[in-house]
CSV table of C-alpha atoms and ligand atoms in Angstrom, one decimal:
chain,number,residue,atom,x,y,z
A,1,MET,CA,1.3,-3.1,-17.5
A,2,THR,CA,1.2,-6.8,-18.2
A,3,ASP,CA,4.4,-7.7,-16.3
A,4,CYS,CA,3.4,-5.8,-13.1
A,5,ILE,CA,2.1,-8.0,-10.3
A,6,PHE,CA,0.1,-5.2,-8.7
A,7,CYS,CA,-1.6,-4.5,-12.1
A,8,LYS,CA,-2.5,-8.2,-12.2
A,9,MET,CA,-4.3,-7.7,-8.9
A,10,VAL,CA,-6.2,-4.8,-10.3
A,11,SER,CA,-7.2,-6.9,-13.4
A,12,GLY,CA,-8.2,-9.9,-11.4
A,13,GLU,CA,-5.5,-12.2,-12.8
A,14,MET,CA,-4.0,-12.4,-9.3
A,15,LYS,CA,-6.4,-12.6,-6.3
A,16,PRO,CA,-5.0,-10.9,-3.2
A,17,ASP,CA,-6.9,-10.8,0.1
A,18,ILE,CA,-8.7,-7.5,-0.6
A,19,VAL,CA,-9.8,-5.4,2.4
A,20,TYR,CA,-11.1,-2.3,0.6
A,21,GLU,CA,-11.7,-1.2,-3.0
A,22,ASN,CA,-13.1,1.8,-4.8
A,23,GLU,CA,-13.0,3.2,-8.3
A,24,GLN,CA,-9.4,4.5,-8.0
A,25,LEU,CA,-7.7,2.2,-5.6
A,26,LEU,CA,-7.3,-1.3,-4.1
A,27,ALA,CA,-6.2,-2.3,-0.6
A,28,PHE,CA,-5.1,-5.9,0.2
A,29,ARG,CA,-3.0,-7.8,2.8
A,30,ASP,CA,0.7,-8.0,2.2
A,31,ILE,CA,1.8,-11.6,1.4
A,32,ASN,CA,4.9,-11.2,3.8
A,33,PRO,CA,3.5,-9.2,6.7
A,34,GLN,CA,5.9,-7.2,8.8
A,35,ALA,CA,3.4,-6.6,11.5
A,36,PRO,CA,0.2,-8.3,12.7
A,37,VAL,CA,-1.7,-6.0,10.3
A,38,HIS,CA,0.1,-5.2,7.1
A,39,ILE,CA,-2.0,-3.8,4.2
A,40,LEU,CA,-0.9,-2.4,0.9
A,41,ILE,CA,-2.9,0.4,-0.8
A,42,ILE,CA,-2.4,0.9,-4.5
A,43,PRO,CA,-3.8,3.1,-7.2
A,44,LYS,CA,-5.6,1.0,-9.9
A,45,ALA,CA,-3.7,3.0,-12.5
A,46,HIS,CA,-0.1,1.9,-13.0
A,47,ILE,CA,2.1,4.6,-11.4
A,48,SER,CA,5.7,3.4,-10.9
A,49,THR,CA,6.9,5.4,-7.9
A,50,LEU,CA,5.9,8.2,-5.6
A,51,ASN,CA,8.0,10.5,-7.9
A,52,ASP,CA,5.4,9.8,-10.6
A,53,LEU,CA,2.3,10.7,-8.6
A,54,LYS,CA,1.2,14.0,-10.2
A,55,ASP,CA,-2.6,13.7,-9.5
A,56,THR,CA,-3.1,15.5,-6.2
A,57,SER,CA,-6.7,14.3,-6.1
A,58,LEU,CA,-5.5,10.7,-6.2
A,59,ALA,CA,-2.9,11.5,-3.6
A,60,GLY,CA,-5.6,12.7,-1.3
A,61,ARG,CA,-7.7,9.6,-2.0
A,62,LEU,CA,-4.8,7.3,-1.2
A,63,LEU,CA,-4.4,9.0,2.2
A,64,GLN,CA,-8.1,8.9,2.8
A,65,ALA,CA,-7.9,5.1,2.1
A,66,VAL,CA,-5.2,4.8,4.7
A,67,ILE,CA,-7.5,6.4,7.3
A,68,LYS,CA,-10.4,4.2,6.3
A,69,VAL,CA,-8.4,1.0,6.3
A,70,ALA,CA,-6.8,1.8,9.6
A,71,ALA,CA,-10.2,2.4,11.2
A,72,GLN,CA,-11.6,-0.7,9.6
A,73,GLU,CA,-8.7,-2.8,11.0
A,74,GLY,CA,-9.2,-1.2,14.5
A,75,LEU,CA,-5.8,0.6,14.4
A,76,ALA,CA,-6.9,4.2,14.6
A,77,ASP,CA,-6.7,4.7,18.3
A,78,ASP,CA,-3.6,2.7,19.2
A,79,GLY,CA,-1.8,3.9,16.1
A,80,TYR,CA,-0.2,2.6,13.0
A,81,ARG,CA,2.5,3.4,10.5
A,82,THR,CA,2.2,4.3,6.9
A,83,VAL,CA,5.3,3.9,4.6
A,84,ILE,CA,6.0,4.6,1.0
A,85,ASN,CA,9.3,3.2,-0.2
A,86,CYS,CA,10.6,5.1,-3.3
A,87,ASN,CA,13.3,3.7,-5.6
A,88,GLU,CA,16.4,1.8,-4.6
A,89,GLN,CA,17.6,3.6,-1.5
A,90,GLY,CA,14.0,3.8,-0.3
A,91,GLY,CA,13.8,0.0,-0.4
A,92,GLN,CA,11.2,-0.2,-3.1
A,93,ASP,CA,10.8,-3.8,-4.6
A,94,VAL,CA,7.6,-3.5,-6.5
A,95,TYR,CA,7.5,-0.7,-9.0
A,96,HIS,CA,3.8,0.1,-8.8
A,97,LEU,CA,3.1,2.8,-6.2
A,98,HIS,CA,1.9,1.4,-2.9
A,99,LEU,CA,1.3,2.7,0.6
A,100,HIS,CA,2.1,0.3,3.5
A,101,VAL,CA,-0.2,0.4,6.5
A,102,LEU,CA,1.4,-1.5,9.5
A,103,GLY,CA,-0.1,-1.9,12.9
A,104,ARG,CA,-0.9,-3.8,16.1
A,105,ARG,CA,2.6,-3.8,17.3
A,106,GLN,CA,5.0,-1.1,18.7
A,107,MET,CA,6.9,0.6,15.8
A,108,ARG,CA,10.4,1.9,16.4
A,109,TRP,CA,12.4,4.8,15.1
A,110,PRO,CA,14.6,5.2,13.1
A,111,PRO,CA,13.3,2.7,10.6
A,112,GLY,CA,15.8,0.2,9.1
B,1,5GP,P1,8.1,-2.5,-1.3
B,1,5GP,O1,9.4,-3.0,-0.8
B,1,5GP,O2,8.1,-2.4,-2.9
B,1,5GP,O3,7.8,-1.2,-0.7
B,1,5GP,O4,7.0,-3.5,-0.9
B,1,5GP,C1,6.5,-4.5,-1.7
B,1,5GP,C2,5.6,-5.3,-0.9
B,1,5GP,O5,4.8,-6.1,-1.7
B,1,5GP,C3,6.3,-6.2,0.1
B,1,5GP,O6,5.9,-5.9,1.4
B,1,5GP,C4,5.9,-7.6,-0.3
B,1,5GP,O7,5.7,-8.5,0.7
B,1,5GP,C5,4.6,-7.3,-1.1
B,1,5GP,N1,4.3,-8.3,-2.1
B,1,5GP,C6,5.1,-8.7,-3.1
B,1,5GP,N2,4.5,-9.6,-3.9
B,1,5GP,C7,3.3,-9.8,-3.4
B,1,5GP,C8,2.2,-10.6,-3.8
B,1,5GP,O8,2.2,-11.3,-4.7
B,1,5GP,N3,1.0,-10.5,-3.0
B,1,5GP,C9,0.9,-9.6,-1.9
B,1,5GP,N4,-0.2,-9.6,-1.3
B,1,5GP,N5,2.0,-8.8,-1.6
B,1,5GP,C10,3.1,-8.9,-2.3
B,2,ZN,ZN1,1.3,-1.9,-12.2
């Protein structure tokens, strides 16, 4: 999708701070971090929202990437939070599926 900022990161038109990449997905630092560590993990294929994620293998790979990135960033033992915002009431701003990985501060519940 030419007007999607996350597709532009996949194509190389935009250059985020990439922390992990494989054939199916890309992980990079959020431009407006909500925690000392805030990483976004996206599928390389354009999938608008979590509702559109039909590929169970890709779903598993995205979660595996969360585990990998959390370990790489030294978050695994202390803990971290993974968030997927879906559609308007979920607070989604960018309509290319992404998993947030937030860490190195105490998270609270309920979320805002
Ligand atoms: P959402 O609210 O859709 O779940 O989250 C979108 C996230 O994308 C936000 O945390 C926002 O800071 C991040 N973001 C938006 N534009 C850019 C950008 O150009 N570069 C990076 N690295 N992150 C972005
Ligand atoms: Zn896209």
